Amino acid sequence: DLESPEEMEEEIPIVICAAAGRMGAAIAAISSIYSNTEANVLFYIVGLKTTIPHIRKWIENSKLKEIKFKVVEFNPMVLKGKIRQDASRPELLQPLNFVRFYLPLLIQKHEKVIYLDDDIIVQGDIQELYDTKLAPGHAAAFSDDCDLPSTHEMVRSVGMQNTYMGFLDYRKQAIRDLGISPSTCSFNPGVIVANMTEWKHQRITKQLEKWMQRNVEENLYSSTLGGGVATSPMLIVFHGKYSTINPMWHIRHLGWSPDTRYSEHFLQEAKLLHWNGRYKPWDYPSVHTDLWENWFIPDPSGKFKLTRPDS
């Protein structure tokens, strides 16, 4: 008896974190991915010991019970001594922000992996993103922050960071010694297509940890910036050594301001939407919440609630 085509089809592993207080985000992201593909997706849902039962129950008691998933516990002890506690946005120091640094520890048997932030919605077929070509010698592909003309207007209007100068403190010798021009385009590590063989071979995790430790001692990144804490080490380690993702697979900054909006037509074309920034679509105020809520599945336990102007 020949294997059915389904069994031969490559499994697409997707790593997504389920953080306390924002689990509805992971649920909406998973629901959007699952609903828009025929591909054989395996979700690695990463949480802390205390939150894992909640997310498991939510999945098993909703229409998501059909998905293939593994729940993985992340032990925050690996971060001990590697994070400065003084950032102005404590939510960015959540241990799960650093899960993307440790992909090979969480995932054993896959060569290629997709990592996604929880505040995203996928409108395209995730197979397309998975098929992103990585150049030989590259451990990851990201979206370049200078890639989309339509987002440049947004960037200027809300003073967003899209160069290395926005993330690294160029007054520090260690940063200047890197020889990276401050006007170099940054990239956003909220969507990553990664090659585990290269990642291990280049010891990416070790390199990232080294920069985290140096930052604790020398305060090398601008911690005031949104996402700077987890983005900065990646900007250093992957500088000049990453492939790029199709820009339509990472339309971002939807959470940067409660009133900057993209055109509806543009958002319909987008394959992946990312509410990076403070204004999250499960909170109020925020923009384009209808696109997000489309995929949200209410919490059967009633613990997670959407914040709406009339609630």
C-alpha positions as a Python dict, from the first residue, in 0.01 Angstrom:
ca = {
    (1, 'D'): (0, 0, 0),
    (2, 'L'): (150, 332, -109),
    (3, 'E'): (165, 619, 135),
    (4, 'S'): (-111, 868, 83),
    (5, 'P'): (16, 1201, -54),
    (6, 'E'): (-69, 1357, 280),
    (7, 'E'): (187, 1149, 466),
    (8, 'M'): (459, 1233, 217),
    (9, 'E'): (388, 1602, 234),
    (10, 'E'): (649, 1799, 424),
    (11, 'E'): (548, 1912, 769),
    (12, 'I'): (568, 2288, 822),
    (13, 'P'): (678, 2362, 1179),
    (14, 'I'): (559, 2697, 1315),
    (15, 'V'): (684, 2829, 1647),
    (16, 'I'): (453, 3071, 1826),
    (17, 'C'): (453, 3185, 2189),
    (18, 'A'): (154, 3190, 2421),
    (19, 'A'): (225, 3454, 2684),
    (20, 'A'): (14, 3522, 2992),
    (21, 'G'): (-231, 3806, 2937),
    (22, 'R'): (-212, 3783, 2558),
    (23, 'M'): (-302, 3427, 2480),
    (24, 'G'): (-586, 3538, 2258),
    (25, 'A'): (-315, 3669, 2025),
    (26, 'A'): (-159, 3326, 1975),
    (27, 'I'): (-505, 3177, 1926),
    (28, 'A'): (-601, 3428, 1654),
    (29, 'A'): (-265, 3382, 1480),
    (30, 'I'): (-297, 3002, 1481),
    (31, 'S'): (-658, 3016, 1368),
    (32, 'S'): (-567, 3246, 1074),
    (33, 'I'): (-280, 3023, 960),
    (34, 'Y'): (-481, 2702, 988),
    (35, 'S'): (-782, 2845, 805),
    (36, 'N'): (-583, 2971, 506),
    (37, 'T'): (-375, 2668, 411),
    (38, 'E'): (-406, 2309, 303),
    (39, 'A'): (-45, 2246, 408),
    (40, 'N'): (56, 2001, 677),
    (41, 'V'): (127, 2245, 961),
    (42, 'L'): (263, 2150, 1301),
    (43, 'F'): (236, 2425, 1563),
    (44, 'Y'): (497, 2441, 1837),
    (45, 'I'): (323, 2648, 2102),
    (46, 'V'): (576, 2776, 2352),
    (47, 'G'): (472, 2885, 2699),
    (48, 'L'): (582, 2908, 3059),
    (49, 'K'): (487, 2635, 3301),
    (50, 'T'): (207, 2843, 3456),
    (51, 'T'): (31, 2928, 3128),
    (52, 'I'): (49, 2600, 2939),
    (53, 'P'): (-270, 2440, 3081),
    (54, 'H'): (-475, 2745, 2980),
    (55, 'I'): (-366, 2746, 2615),
    (56, 'R'): (-407, 2369, 2586),
    (57, 'K'): (-762, 2387, 2719),
    (58, 'W'): (-848, 2675, 2486),
    (59, 'I'): (-733, 2478, 2181),
    (60, 'E'): (-895, 2152, 2284),
    (61, 'N'): (-1229, 2317, 2360),
    (62, 'S'): (-1261, 2516, 2040),
    (63, 'K'): (-1266, 2454, 1666),
    (64, 'L'): (-883, 2452, 1681),
    (65, 'K'): (-895, 2101, 1826),
    (66, 'E'): (-830, 1979, 1469),
    (67, 'I'): (-481, 2133, 1452),
    (68, 'K'): (-157, 1941, 1498),
    (69, 'F'): (33, 2097, 1786),
    (70, 'K'): (295, 2039, 2051),
    (71, 'V'): (315, 2246, 2364),
    (72, 'V'): (671, 2327, 2464),
    (73, 'E'): (770, 2467, 2801),
    (74, 'F'): (1031, 2743, 2794),
    (75, 'N'): (1249, 2764, 3102),
    (76, 'P'): (1330, 3131, 3174),
    (77, 'M'): (1635, 3023, 3374),
    (78, 'V'): (1833, 3017, 3049),
    (79, 'L'): (1806, 3397, 3050),
    (80, 'K'): (1956, 3444, 3393),
    (81, 'G'): (2219, 3718, 3386),
    (82, 'K'): (2139, 3802, 3023),
    (83, 'I'): (1871, 4071, 3056),
    (84, 'R'): (1892, 4420, 3201),
    (85, 'Q'): (1594, 4488, 3424),
    (86, 'D'): (1568, 4860, 3357),
    (87, 'A'): (1377, 4884, 3030),
    (88, 'S'): (1098, 5139, 3017),
    (89, 'R'): (868, 4876, 2869),
    (90, 'P'): (877, 4578, 3105),
    (91, 'E'): (653, 4373, 2874),
    (92, 'L'): (944, 4353, 2632),
    (93, 'L'): (1143, 4165, 2894),
    (94, 'Q'): (894, 3881, 2904),
    (95, 'P'): (1103, 3565, 2881),
    (96, 'L'): (905, 3447, 2578),
    (97, 'N'): (1040, 3742, 2376),
    (98, 'F'): (1367, 3551, 2363),
    (99, 'V'): (1229, 3216, 2248),
    (100, 'R'): (1337, 3302, 1891),
    (101, 'F'): (1702, 3295, 2012),
    (102, 'Y'): (1666, 2929, 2113),
    (103, 'L'): (1489, 2766, 1818),
    (104, 'P'): (1717, 2460, 1790),
    (105, 'L'): (1665, 2381, 2159),
    (106, 'L'): (1289, 2372, 2112),
    (107, 'I'): (1274, 2194, 1780),
    (108, 'Q'): (1469, 1881, 1713),
    (109, 'K'): (1380, 1717, 1389),
    (110, 'H'): (1310, 1994, 1139),
    (111, 'E'): (1553, 2152, 899),
    (112, 'K'): (1345, 2460, 823),
    (113, 'V'): (1125, 2642, 1073),
    (114, 'I'): (897, 2946, 1076),
    (115, 'Y'): (893, 3163, 1388),
    (116, 'L'): (606, 3411, 1428),
    (117, 'D'): (529, 3677, 1687),
    (118, 'D'): (188, 3636, 1848),
    (119, 'D'): (50, 3974, 1731),
    (120, 'I'): (18, 3868, 1369),
    (121, 'I'): (-256, 3744, 1137),
    (122, 'V'): (-185, 3538, 828),
    (123, 'Q'): (-410, 3601, 530),
    (124, 'G'): (-208, 3405, 274),
    (125, 'D'): (-112, 3038, 244),
    (126, 'I'): (171, 2975, 492),
    (127, 'Q'): (324, 2729, 243),
    (128, 'E'): (438, 3034, 42),
    (129, 'L'): (628, 3177, 337),
    (130, 'Y'): (778, 2837, 412),
    (131, 'D'): (902, 2819, 53),
    (132, 'T'): (1114, 3133, 104),
    (133, 'K'): (1458, 3058, -39),
    (134, 'L'): (1751, 3101, 197),
    (135, 'A'): (2085, 3174, 33),
    (136, 'P'): (2364, 2921, 105),
    (137, 'G'): (2528, 3004, 437),
    (138, 'H'): (2226, 3198, 567),
    (139, 'A'): (2064, 3076, 889),
    (140, 'A'): (1756, 3300, 858),
    (141, 'A'): (1539, 3520, 640),
    (142, 'F'): (1371, 3839, 767),
    (143, 'S'): (1181, 4137, 632),
    (144, 'D'): (1395, 4435, 557),
    (145, 'D'): (1273, 4758, 714),
    (146, 'C'): (1330, 4953, 392),
    (147, 'D'): (1139, 4717, 169),
    (148, 'L'): (795, 4868, 114),
    (149, 'P'): (735, 5215, -28),
    (150, 'S'): (381, 5219, 113),
    (151, 'T'): (514, 5179, 466),
    (152, 'H'): (767, 5460, 434),
    (153, 'E'): (497, 5722, 474),
    (154, 'M'): (388, 5549, 794),
    (155, 'V'): (743, 5526, 918),
    (156, 'R'): (796, 5900, 881),
    (157, 'S'): (461, 5995, 1029),
    (158, 'V'): (507, 5808, 1356),
    (159, 'G'): (884, 5840, 1393),
    (160, 'M'): (954, 5470, 1372),
    (161, 'Q'): (1296, 5318, 1377),
    (162, 'N'): (1409, 5153, 1055),
    (163, 'T'): (1786, 5181, 1080),
    (164, 'Y'): (2050, 5038, 1312),
    (165, 'M'): (2084, 5378, 1476),
    (166, 'G'): (1736, 5330, 1621),
    (167, 'F'): (1842, 5013, 1803),
    (168, 'L'): (2210, 5033, 1894),
    (169, 'D'): (2384, 5295, 2103),
    (170, 'Y'): (2650, 5435, 1872),
    (171, 'R'): (2810, 5628, 2158),
    (172, 'K'): (2943, 5295, 2285),
    (173, 'Q'): (3282, 5179, 2160),
    (174, 'A'): (3172, 4815, 2133),
    (175, 'I'): (2901, 4920, 1886),
    (176, 'R'): (3129, 5147, 1684),
    (177, 'D'): (3383, 4864, 1667),
    (178, 'L'): (3131, 4652, 1477),
    (179, 'G'): (3187, 4880, 1179),
    (180, 'I'): (2817, 4880, 1087),
    (181, 'S'): (2695, 5211, 946),
    (182, 'P'): (2419, 5358, 1167),
    (183, 'S'): (2208, 5423, 858),
    (184, 'T'): (2199, 5053, 767),
    (185, 'C'): (1843, 4926, 727),
    (186, 'S'): (1724, 4723, 1022),
    (187, 'F'): (1501, 4415, 989),
    (188, 'N'): (1211, 4294, 1199),
    (189, 'P'): (1255, 3955, 1371),
    (190, 'G'): (881, 3906, 1431),
    (191, 'V'): (865, 3679, 1126),
    (192, 'I'): (1159, 3446, 1068),
    (193, 'V'): (1220, 3161, 827),
    (194, 'A'): (1517, 2976, 975),
    (195, 'N'): (1749, 2695, 870),
    (196, 'M'): (1833, 2489, 1179),
    (197, 'T'): (2141, 2323, 1031),
    (198, 'E'): (2304, 2659, 956),
    (199, 'W'): (2184, 2802, 1288),
    (200, 'K'): (2360, 2526, 1482),
    (201, 'H'): (2663, 2528, 1257),
    (202, 'Q'): (2713, 2904, 1308),
    (203, 'R'): (2628, 2875, 1678),
    (204, 'I'): (2379, 3158, 1642),
    (205, 'T'): (2229, 3103, 1988),
    (206, 'K'): (2573, 3134, 2152),
    (207, 'Q'): (2645, 3452, 1957),
    (208, 'L'): (2311, 3606, 2059),
    (209, 'E'): (2374, 3518, 2423),
    (210, 'K'): (2716, 3678, 2406),
    (211, 'W'): (2561, 4009, 2297),
    (212, 'M'): (2290, 3984, 2563),
    (213, 'Q'): (2559, 3942, 2827),
    (214, 'R'): (2764, 4230, 2691),
    (215, 'N'): (2454, 4447, 2697),
    (216, 'V'): (2398, 4369, 3066),
    (217, 'E'): (2752, 4489, 3136),
    (218, 'E'): (2779, 4780, 2892),
    (219, 'N'): (2419, 4884, 2807),
    (220, 'L'): (2469, 4871, 2431),
    (221, 'Y'): (2115, 4898, 2298),
    (222, 'S'): (1856, 5169, 2318),
    (223, 'S'): (1623, 4983, 2549),
    (224, 'T'): (1359, 5255, 2526),
    (225, 'L'): (1270, 5144, 2178),
    (226, 'G'): (987, 4907, 2108),
    (227, 'G'): (1126, 4559, 2067),
    (228, 'G'): (1483, 4680, 2101),
    (229, 'V'): (1567, 4423, 2365),
    (230, 'A'): (1517, 4116, 2147),
    (231, 'T'): (1583, 4285, 1812),
    (232, 'S'): (1924, 4440, 1881),
    (233, 'P'): (2130, 4122, 1936),
    (234, 'M'): (1978, 3981, 1617),
    (235, 'L'): (2066, 4294, 1420),
    (236, 'I'): (2427, 4247, 1528),
    (237, 'V'): (2456, 3871, 1476),
    (238, 'F'): (2273, 3859, 1142),
    (239, 'H'): (2418, 4176, 994),
    (240, 'G'): (2485, 4116, 623),
    (241, 'K'): (2408, 3745, 667),
    (242, 'Y'): (2035, 3700, 609),
    (243, 'S'): (1800, 3636, 321),
    (244, 'T'): (1484, 3840, 270),
    (245, 'I'): (1118, 3755, 295),
    (246, 'N'): (872, 3880, 37),
    (247, 'P'): (756, 4217, 178),
    (248, 'M'): (388, 4123, 146),
    (249, 'W'): (457, 3846, 398),
    (250, 'H'): (528, 4099, 672),
    (251, 'I'): (316, 4413, 667),
    (252, 'R'): (395, 4567, 999),
    (253, 'H'): (358, 4869, 1226),
    (254, 'L'): (-18, 4822, 1260),
    (255, 'G'): (28, 4873, 1634),
    (256, 'W'): (244, 5185, 1619),
    (257, 'S'): (-26, 5443, 1656),
    (258, 'P'): (-394, 5430, 1746),
    (259, 'D'): (-487, 5633, 1439),
    (260, 'T'): (-246, 5566, 1151),
    (261, 'R'): (-428, 5349, 904),
    (262, 'Y'): (-330, 5164, 590),
    (263, 'S'): (-561, 5161, 287),
    (264, 'E'): (-811, 4875, 290),
    (265, 'H'): (-699, 4766, -56),
    (266, 'F'): (-337, 4740, 55),
    (267, 'L'): (-434, 4538, 362),
    (268, 'Q'): (-640, 4298, 152),
    (269, 'E'): (-336, 4225, -64),
    (270, 'A'): (-117, 4164, 240),
    (271, 'K'): (-32, 3803, 323),
    (272, 'L'): (65, 3868, 684),
    (273, 'L'): (-25, 4158, 913),
    (274, 'H'): (179, 4247, 1222),
    (275, 'W'): (56, 4476, 1500),
    (276, 'N'): (403, 4551, 1634),
    (277, 'G'): (401, 4852, 1865),
    (278, 'R'): (195, 4936, 2173),
    (279, 'Y'): (-154, 4937, 2028),
    (280, 'K'): (-258, 4573, 2010),
    (281, 'P'): (-574, 4460, 1829),
    (282, 'W'): (-715, 4284, 2137),
    (283, 'D'): (-683, 4612, 2330),
    (284, 'Y'): (-832, 4955, 2285),
    (285, 'P'): (-747, 5186, 2113),
    (286, 'S'): (-606, 5005, 1810),
    (287, 'V'): (-650, 5004, 1433),
    (288, 'H'): (-779, 4749, 1182),
    (289, 'T'): (-915, 4537, 1466),
    (290, 'D'): (-1182, 4387, 1239),
    (291, 'L'): (-911, 4207, 1038),
    (292, 'W'): (-777, 4058, 1358),
    (293, 'E'): (-1108, 3974, 1522),
    (294, 'N'): (-1209, 3777, 1216),
    (295, 'W'): (-978, 3501, 1339),
    (296, 'F'): (-1013, 3536, 1714),
    (297, 'I'): (-1180, 3249, 1901),
    (298, 'P'): (-1325, 3346, 2240),
    (299, 'D'): (-1169, 3186, 2547),
    (300, 'P'): (-1395, 2902, 2666),
    (301, 'S'): (-1272, 2962, 3022),
    (302, 'G'): (-1367, 3331, 2997),
    (303, 'K'): (-1031, 3446, 3138),
    (304, 'F'): (-911, 3630, 2830),
    (305, 'K'): (-1140, 3913, 2721),
    (306, 'L'): (-1112, 4165, 2442),
    (307, 'T'): (-1095, 4529, 2552),
    (308, 'R'): (-1347, 4727, 2348),
    (309, 'P'): (-1475, 5085, 2387),
    (310, 'D'): (-1818, 4960, 2492),
    (311, 'S'): (-1693, 4682, 2721),
}
